[in-house]
Amino acid sequence: NQDKQTSPKQMPKSQKKVPKKVSKAKAKVGPPLKSKSKKKASKTSFPEHFQWGCATASYQIEGAFDEDGKGPSIWDVFAHTPGAVVNGDNGDVVCDHYHKMEEDVKLMSDLGFKNYRFSLSWPRMFPTGDVKNVNLKGVDFYNRLIDELLKYGIRPLCTLYHWDLPQALQDKYGGMLSRDFVGDFKAYSEKCFEFFGDRVKDWITFNEPSCICVLGFGLGMHAPGKSDNPGEDVYVSSHHLLLAHAYAVDVYRKKFKKTQKGAIGITLNSEWWEPASDSEEDRNAALRALNFTLDIYAQPIWGDGYYPKSIREAAGNRLPRFSLKERKLLRGSSDFFGLNHYSTRIGGAPKLSVALQTLPREIKTLTSGMGSYGRVLNAIKPMINPFQASYFKDMDIVSYPDPAGTEYTTMGWAVAPYGFRRLLNYIQKTYKPPGGIIVTENGLATNEPTEESAAKDKSDTRIPFFTSYLEEMRKAIVEDGVDVRGYFAWSFMDNFEWSFGNDKRFGLVRVDYETLERTPKPVAHWFTKLMKANAIPSAK
């Protein structure tokens, strides 16, 4: 029960039916993500059969935004809206993975990756969002991708939804703000299981619900770009997302799991919130921040089926409720706990002096990730309007300054590996998720305007970042007993970083957006050594 959570202070520091396509390649590559290794990690290594991989997302790398029958997504529309994305960048071409897929998979194999997380583009396969209207060329692309991965012995981890909703459904009924979304997502998911489940054995329903709902319906920073009603829209979209997840998992388990023998789950994202002090007020505030960012999605699935008490009390009637049937569907509806983690924040009870001190940083964060000051103003208005409810006011927390000497990525996110370990411990202690924790994203963006600058990351930032974060994850496994079973680096290659545009480079492989040439960075070869040894490479 989330109402009895552990305080952060206690934590250790087209119309035709598509024929079923069966690949000659073996779908099973190593132990499934859901299996727990019998051999534990040592003081220097990770558990036997620990799953190492890399990750991408469809809109961020594929390009070909209007080719071969693909319909527009909400991100196609959003990115083409003046002032929505920094520098006016978009995903029209970006990495052109749609045309260079075979080259990318071979490079992945050459670097030694055996697991690859990617996402399906709903409007590429179903341009109107309706599963009765199938685009065969879109389905064929993902069939070829999956077969190519298996040819090289790379196990696919497939995300059904990584933010690119068909624009037709947004226009039809408001996307996730409508209960109709639940049924359409269930139908879409069922088709994906039918088309690809003979070879894909690991599924994720949604990537980062908090980003989808808070950034898309609270700040307007992401598609569909709404920020006019954050006191209700964040909760309503979150509610429908969770229900869509539950119904998709239900149809998989009832119709496909017995024959396909796969696993299905969801990936949540969260920072670690470190209390600003040991005071009860600050510890409660930090815990409340975790409730609003992580537990709002985790507790209905791994907990008692309800939203956290702090959210129920703060939002009142603005927060939808689950029926008994819906609670039963939600509880236990994930075979593993997918986690994306990038940074840590210091949080405490609201104080005007602290809020004024950190205000410039918060405004800088918003302006750096929005294409115009008008959008920043629209996002701030509900927060400062005393007569308007807001998800952010419900959270009732102030972000405190980071400790002196804190380093930051080019996203403005603090490099704080200790928080990674504490978050893993929090999840393990609070939920004890069956199937363990799979870290489905972790990484950093650095300033690499040229190939020469990308080559310097060996002793600069990337390798030290991954070394420190993976060491904290290893300690969580070995010293704390946290059941972490896999880790996927974000990202395999540089890509379109949403509203931040193309300048924020997360890739292990550099992409020249003019020539589309791929060049592995030193950290990519470091990962090769890591995966081969199943241990963090020496700094020497």
PDB file of N, CA and C in Angstrom, residues 285-338:
ATOM      1  N   ALA A 285       7.870  16.186   1.453  1.00  0.00           N
ATOM      2  CA  ALA A 285       7.783  16.852   0.148  1.00  0.00           C
ATOM      3  C   ALA A 285       8.489  16.039  -0.925  1.00  0.00           C
ATOM      4  N   ALA A 286       9.662  15.506  -0.609  1.00  0.00           N
ATOM      5  CA  ALA A 286      10.394  14.693  -1.574  1.00  0.00           C
ATOM      6  C   ALA A 286       9.624  13.420  -1.913  1.00  0.00           C
ATOM      7  N   LEU A 287       9.021  12.814  -0.896  1.00  0.00           N
ATOM      8  CA  LEU A 287       8.213  11.626  -1.135  1.00  0.00           C
ATOM      9  C   LEU A 287       6.992  11.964  -1.989  1.00  0.00           C
ATOM     10  N   ARG A 288       6.407  13.130  -1.723  1.00  0.00           N
ATOM     11  CA  ARG A 288       5.247  13.563  -2.501  1.00  0.00           C
ATOM     12  C   ARG A 288       5.618  13.746  -3.978  1.00  0.00           C
ATOM     13  N   ALA A 289       6.814  14.275  -4.223  1.00  0.00           N
ATOM     14  CA  ALA A 289       7.266  14.433  -5.611  1.00  0.00           C
ATOM     15  C   ALA A 289       7.387  13.082  -6.306  1.00  0.00           C
ATOM     16  N   LEU A 290       7.875  12.076  -5.593  1.00  0.00           N
ATOM     17  CA  LEU A 290       7.942  10.730  -6.155  1.00  0.00           C
ATOM     18  C   LEU A 290       6.542  10.175  -6.407  1.00  0.00           C
ATOM     19  N   ASN A 291       5.605  10.481  -5.509  1.00  0.00           N
ATOM     20  CA  ASN A 291       4.215  10.057  -5.719  1.00  0.00           C
ATOM     21  C   ASN A 291       3.667  10.603  -7.024  1.00  0.00           C
ATOM     22  N   PHE A 292       3.935  11.889  -7.291  1.00  0.00           N
ATOM     23  CA  PHE A 292       3.365  12.556  -8.461  1.00  0.00           C
ATOM     24  C   PHE A 292       4.067  12.195  -9.764  1.00  0.00           C
ATOM     25  N   THR A 293       5.318  11.763  -9.708  1.00  0.00           N
ATOM     26  CA  THR A 293       6.045  11.464 -10.943  1.00  0.00           C
ATOM     27  C   THR A 293       6.128   9.967 -11.238  1.00  0.00           C
ATOM     28  N   LEU A 294       6.285   9.151 -10.215  1.00  0.00           N
ATOM     29  CA  LEU A 294       6.470   7.713 -10.393  1.00  0.00           C
ATOM     30  C   LEU A 294       5.276   6.898  -9.893  1.00  0.00           C
ATOM     31  N   ASP A 295       4.891   7.132  -8.648  1.00  0.00           N
ATOM     32  CA  ASP A 295       3.898   6.273  -8.002  1.00  0.00           C
ATOM     33  C   ASP A 295       2.492   6.447  -8.556  1.00  0.00           C
ATOM     34  N   ILE A 296       2.210   7.574  -9.167  1.00  0.00           N
ATOM     35  CA  ILE A 296       0.901   7.784  -9.780  1.00  0.00           C
ATOM     36  C   ILE A 296       0.622   6.705 -10.830  1.00  0.00           C
ATOM     37  N   TYR A 297       1.689   6.181 -11.447  1.00  0.00           N
ATOM     38  CA  TYR A 297       1.545   5.102 -12.433  1.00  0.00           C
ATOM     39  C   TYR A 297       1.918   3.741 -11.849  1.00  0.00           C
ATOM     40  N   ALA A 298       2.852   3.728 -10.901  1.00  0.00           N
ATOM     41  CA  ALA A 298       3.325   2.456 -10.355  1.00  0.00           C
ATOM     42  C   ALA A 298       2.348   1.831  -9.364  1.00  0.00           C
ATOM     43  N   GLN A 299       1.759   2.645  -8.493  1.00  0.00           N
ATOM     44  CA  GLN A 299       0.910   2.072  -7.451  1.00  0.00           C
ATOM     45  C   GLN A 299      -0.321   1.357  -8.004  1.00  0.00           C
ATOM     46  N   PRO A 300      -0.991   1.881  -9.024  1.00  0.00           N
ATOM     47  CA  PRO A 300      -2.126   1.119  -9.565  1.00  0.00           C
ATOM     48  C   PRO A 300      -1.732  -0.223 -10.163  1.00  0.00           C
ATOM     49  N   ILE A 301      -0.475  -0.368 -10.585  1.00  0.00           N
ATOM     50  CA  ILE A 301      -0.021  -1.606 -11.230  1.00  0.00           C
ATOM     51  C   ILE A 301       0.639  -2.557 -10.239  1.00  0.00           C
ATOM     52  N   TRP A 302       1.578  -2.067  -9.442  1.00  0.00           N
ATOM     53  CA  TRP A 302       2.320  -2.932  -8.522  1.00  0.00           C
ATOM     54  C   TRP A 302       1.861  -2.794  -7.079  1.00  0.00           C
ATOM     55  N   GLY A 303       0.984  -1.839  -6.808  1.00  0.00           N
ATOM     56  CA  GLY A 303       0.518  -1.621  -5.448  1.00  0.00           C
ATOM     57  C   GLY A 303      -0.902  -2.081  -5.238  1.00  0.00           C
ATOM     58  N   ASP A 304      -1.712  -1.228  -4.605  1.00  0.00           N
ATOM     59  CA  ASP A 304      -3.064  -1.619  -4.213  1.00  0.00           C
ATOM     60  C   ASP A 304      -4.118  -1.312  -5.259  1.00  0.00           C
ATOM     61  N   GLY A 305      -3.717  -0.783  -6.410  1.00  0.00           N
ATOM     62  CA  GLY A 305      -4.671  -0.488  -7.465  1.00  0.00           C
ATOM     63  C   GLY A 305      -5.262   0.910  -7.392  1.00  0.00           C
ATOM     64  N   TYR A 306      -4.858   1.666  -6.385  1.00  0.00           N
ATOM     65  CA  TYR A 306      -5.332   3.047  -6.241  1.00  0.00           C
ATOM     66  C   TYR A 306      -4.204   4.025  -6.564  1.00  0.00           C
ATOM     67  N   TYR A 307      -4.585   5.279  -6.794  1.00  0.00           N
ATOM     68  CA  TYR A 307      -3.582   6.335  -6.881  1.00  0.00           C
ATOM     69  C   TYR A 307      -3.063   6.633  -5.473  1.00  0.00           C
ATOM     70  N   PRO A 308      -1.843   7.174  -5.360  1.00  0.00           N
ATOM     71  CA  PRO A 308      -1.313   7.500  -4.030  1.00  0.00           C
ATOM     72  C   PRO A 308      -2.225   8.455  -3.254  1.00  0.00           C
ATOM     73  N   LYS A 309      -2.252   8.295  -1.953  1.00  0.00           N
ATOM     74  CA  LYS A 309      -3.111   9.104  -1.087  1.00  0.00           C
ATOM     75  C   LYS A 309      -2.829  10.586  -1.242  1.00  0.00           C
ATOM     76  N   SER A 310      -1.570  10.953  -1.374  1.00  0.00           N
ATOM     77  CA  SER A 310      -1.219  12.370  -1.485  1.00  0.00           C
ATOM     78  C   SER A 310      -1.847  13.004  -2.728  1.00  0.00           C
ATOM     79  N   ILE A 311      -1.958  12.244  -3.803  1.00  0.00           N
ATOM     80  CA  ILE A 311      -2.552  12.767  -5.037  1.00  0.00           C
ATOM     81  C   ILE A 311      -4.067  12.814  -4.904  1.00  0.00           C
ATOM     82  N   ARG A 312      -4.651  11.793  -4.305  1.00  0.00           N
ATOM     83  CA  ARG A 312      -6.105  11.784  -4.099  1.00  0.00           C
ATOM     84  C   ARG A 312      -6.544  12.978  -3.260  1.00  0.00           C
ATOM     85  N   GLU A 313      -5.745  13.281  -2.239  1.00  0.00           N
ATOM     86  CA  GLU A 313      -6.098  14.396  -1.361  1.00  0.00           C
ATOM     87  C   GLU A 313      -5.897  15.742  -2.051  1.00  0.00           C
ATOM     88  N   ALA A 314      -4.834  15.867  -2.824  1.00  0.00           N
ATOM     89  CA  ALA A 314      -4.533  17.152  -3.461  1.00  0.00           C
ATOM     90  C   ALA A 314      -5.461  17.454  -4.629  1.00  0.00           C
ATOM     91  N   ALA A 315      -5.764  16.445  -5.438  1.00  0.00           N
ATOM     92  CA  ALA A 315      -6.544  16.666  -6.656  1.00  0.00           C
ATOM     93  C   ALA A 315      -8.051  16.546  -6.425  1.00  0.00           C
ATOM     94  N   GLY A 316      -8.456  15.809  -5.427  1.00  0.00           N
ATOM     95  CA  GLY A 316      -9.872  15.680  -5.131  1.00  0.00           C
ATOM     96  C   GLY A 316     -10.666  15.118  -6.299  1.00  0.00           C
ATOM     97  N   ASN A 317     -11.762  15.778  -6.630  1.00  0.00           N
ATOM     98  CA  ASN A 317     -12.640  15.300  -7.703  1.00  0.00           C
ATOM     99  C   ASN A 317     -12.064  15.489  -9.094  1.00  0.00           C
ATOM    100  N   ARG A 318     -10.958  16.201  -9.196  1.00  0.00           N
ATOM    101  CA  ARG A 318     -10.306  16.338 -10.510  1.00  0.00           C
ATOM    102  C   ARG A 318      -9.580  15.058 -10.915  1.00  0.00           C
ATOM    103  N   LEU A 319      -9.375  14.156  -9.978  1.00  0.00           N
ATOM    104  CA  LEU A 319      -8.680  12.899 -10.246  1.00  0.00           C
ATOM    105  C   LEU A 319      -9.701  11.798 -10.508  1.00  0.00           C
ATOM    106  N   PRO A 320      -9.679  11.174 -11.689  1.00  0.00           N
ATOM    107  CA  PRO A 320     -10.626  10.072 -11.961  1.00  0.00           C
ATOM    108  C   PRO A 320     -10.365   8.882 -11.031  1.00  0.00           C
ATOM    109  N   ARG A 321     -11.363   8.044 -10.871  1.00  0.00           N
ATOM    110  CA  ARG A 321     -11.242   6.841 -10.043  1.00  0.00           C
ATOM    111  C   ARG A 321     -11.396   5.599 -10.904  1.00  0.00           C
ATOM    112  N   PHE A 322     -10.757   4.522 -10.470  1.00  0.00           N
ATOM    113  CA  PHE A 322     -10.889   3.242 -11.157  1.00  0.00           C
ATOM    114  C   PHE A 322     -12.062   2.459 -10.578  1.00  0.00           C
ATOM    115  N   SER A 323     -12.766   1.752 -11.459  1.00  0.00           N
ATOM    116  CA  SER A 323     -13.795   0.830 -10.981  1.00  0.00           C
ATOM    117  C   SER A 323     -13.112  -0.421 -10.430  1.00  0.00           C
ATOM    118  N   LEU A 324     -13.884  -1.266  -9.761  1.00  0.00           N
ATOM    119  CA  LEU A 324     -13.325  -2.502  -9.215  1.00  0.00           C
ATOM    120  C   LEU A 324     -12.761  -3.369 -10.336  1.00  0.00           C
ATOM    121  N   LYS A 325     -13.473  -3.451 -11.466  1.00  0.00           N
ATOM    122  CA  LYS A 325     -12.998  -4.239 -12.604  1.00  0.00           C
ATOM    123  C   LYS A 325     -11.686  -3.683 -13.137  1.00  0.00           C
ATOM    124  N   GLU A 326     -11.593  -2.358 -13.216  1.00  0.00           N
ATOM    125  CA  GLU A 326     -10.380  -1.734 -13.737  1.00  0.00           C
ATOM    126  C   GLU A 326      -9.202  -1.946 -12.798  1.00  0.00           C
ATOM    127  N   ARG A 327      -9.457  -1.890 -11.502  1.00  0.00           N
ATOM    128  CA  ARG A 327      -8.391  -2.139 -10.532  1.00  0.00           C
ATOM    129  C   ARG A 327      -7.856  -3.560 -10.684  1.00  0.00           C
ATOM    130  N   LYS A 328      -8.752  -4.516 -10.878  1.00  0.00           N
ATOM    131  CA  LYS A 328      -8.323  -5.904 -11.041  1.00  0.00           C
ATOM    132  C   LYS A 328      -7.490  -6.083 -12.301  1.00  0.00           C
ATOM    133  N   LEU A 329      -7.865  -5.379 -13.368  1.00  0.00           N
ATOM    134  CA  LEU A 329      -7.088  -5.443 -14.600  1.00  0.00           C
ATOM    135  C   LEU A 329      -5.708  -4.821 -14.433  1.00  0.00           C
ATOM    136  N   LEU A 330      -5.646  -3.734 -13.689  1.00  0.00           N
ATOM    137  CA  LEU A 330      -4.384  -3.003 -13.535  1.00  0.00           C
ATOM    138  C   LEU A 330      -3.391  -3.722 -12.623  1.00  0.00           C
ATOM    139  N   ARG A 331      -3.867  -4.235 -11.512  1.00  0.00           N
ATOM    140  CA  ARG A 331      -2.958  -4.842 -10.544  1.00  0.00           C
ATOM    141  C   ARG A 331      -2.259  -6.051 -11.151  1.00  0.00           C
ATOM    142  N   GLY A 332      -0.938  -6.022 -11.123  1.00  0.00           N
ATOM    143  CA  GLY A 332      -0.159  -7.120 -11.677  1.00  0.00           C
ATOM    144  C   GLY A 332      -0.072  -7.112 -13.193  1.00  0.00           C
ATOM    145  N   SER A 333      -0.388  -5.986 -13.818  1.00  0.00           N
ATOM    146  CA  SER A 333      -0.424  -5.941 -15.283  1.00  0.00           C
ATOM    147  C   SER A 333       0.923  -5.594 -15.908  1.00  0.00           C
ATOM    148  N   SER A 334       2.009  -5.983 -15.271  1.00  0.00           N
ATOM    149  CA  SER A 334       3.335  -5.779 -15.864  1.00  0.00           C
ATOM    150  C   SER A 334       4.243  -6.905 -15.416  1.00  0.00           C
ATOM    151  N   ASP A 335       4.869  -7.567 -16.371  1.00  0.00           N
ATOM    152  CA  ASP A 335       5.733  -8.707 -16.061  1.00  0.00           C
ATOM    153  C   ASP A 335       7.116  -8.280 -15.579  1.00  0.00           C
ATOM    154  N   PHE A 336       7.408  -6.993 -15.643  1.00  0.00           N
ATOM    155  CA  PHE A 336       8.671  -6.432 -15.160  1.00  0.00           C
ATOM    156  C   PHE A 336       8.451  -4.947 -14.938  1.00  0.00           C
ATOM    157  N   PHE A 337       9.366  -4.311 -14.231  1.00  0.00           N
ATOM    158  CA  PHE A 337       9.277  -2.872 -13.978  1.00  0.00           C
ATOM    159  C   PHE A 337      10.274  -2.176 -14.898  1.00  0.00           C
ATOM    160  N   GLY A 338       9.777  -1.573 -15.984  1.00  0.00           N
ATOM    161  CA  GLY A 338      10.647  -0.817 -16.872  1.00  0.00           C
ATOM    162  C   GLY A 338      10.903   0.555 -16.284  1.00  0.00           C
TER     163      GLY A 338
END
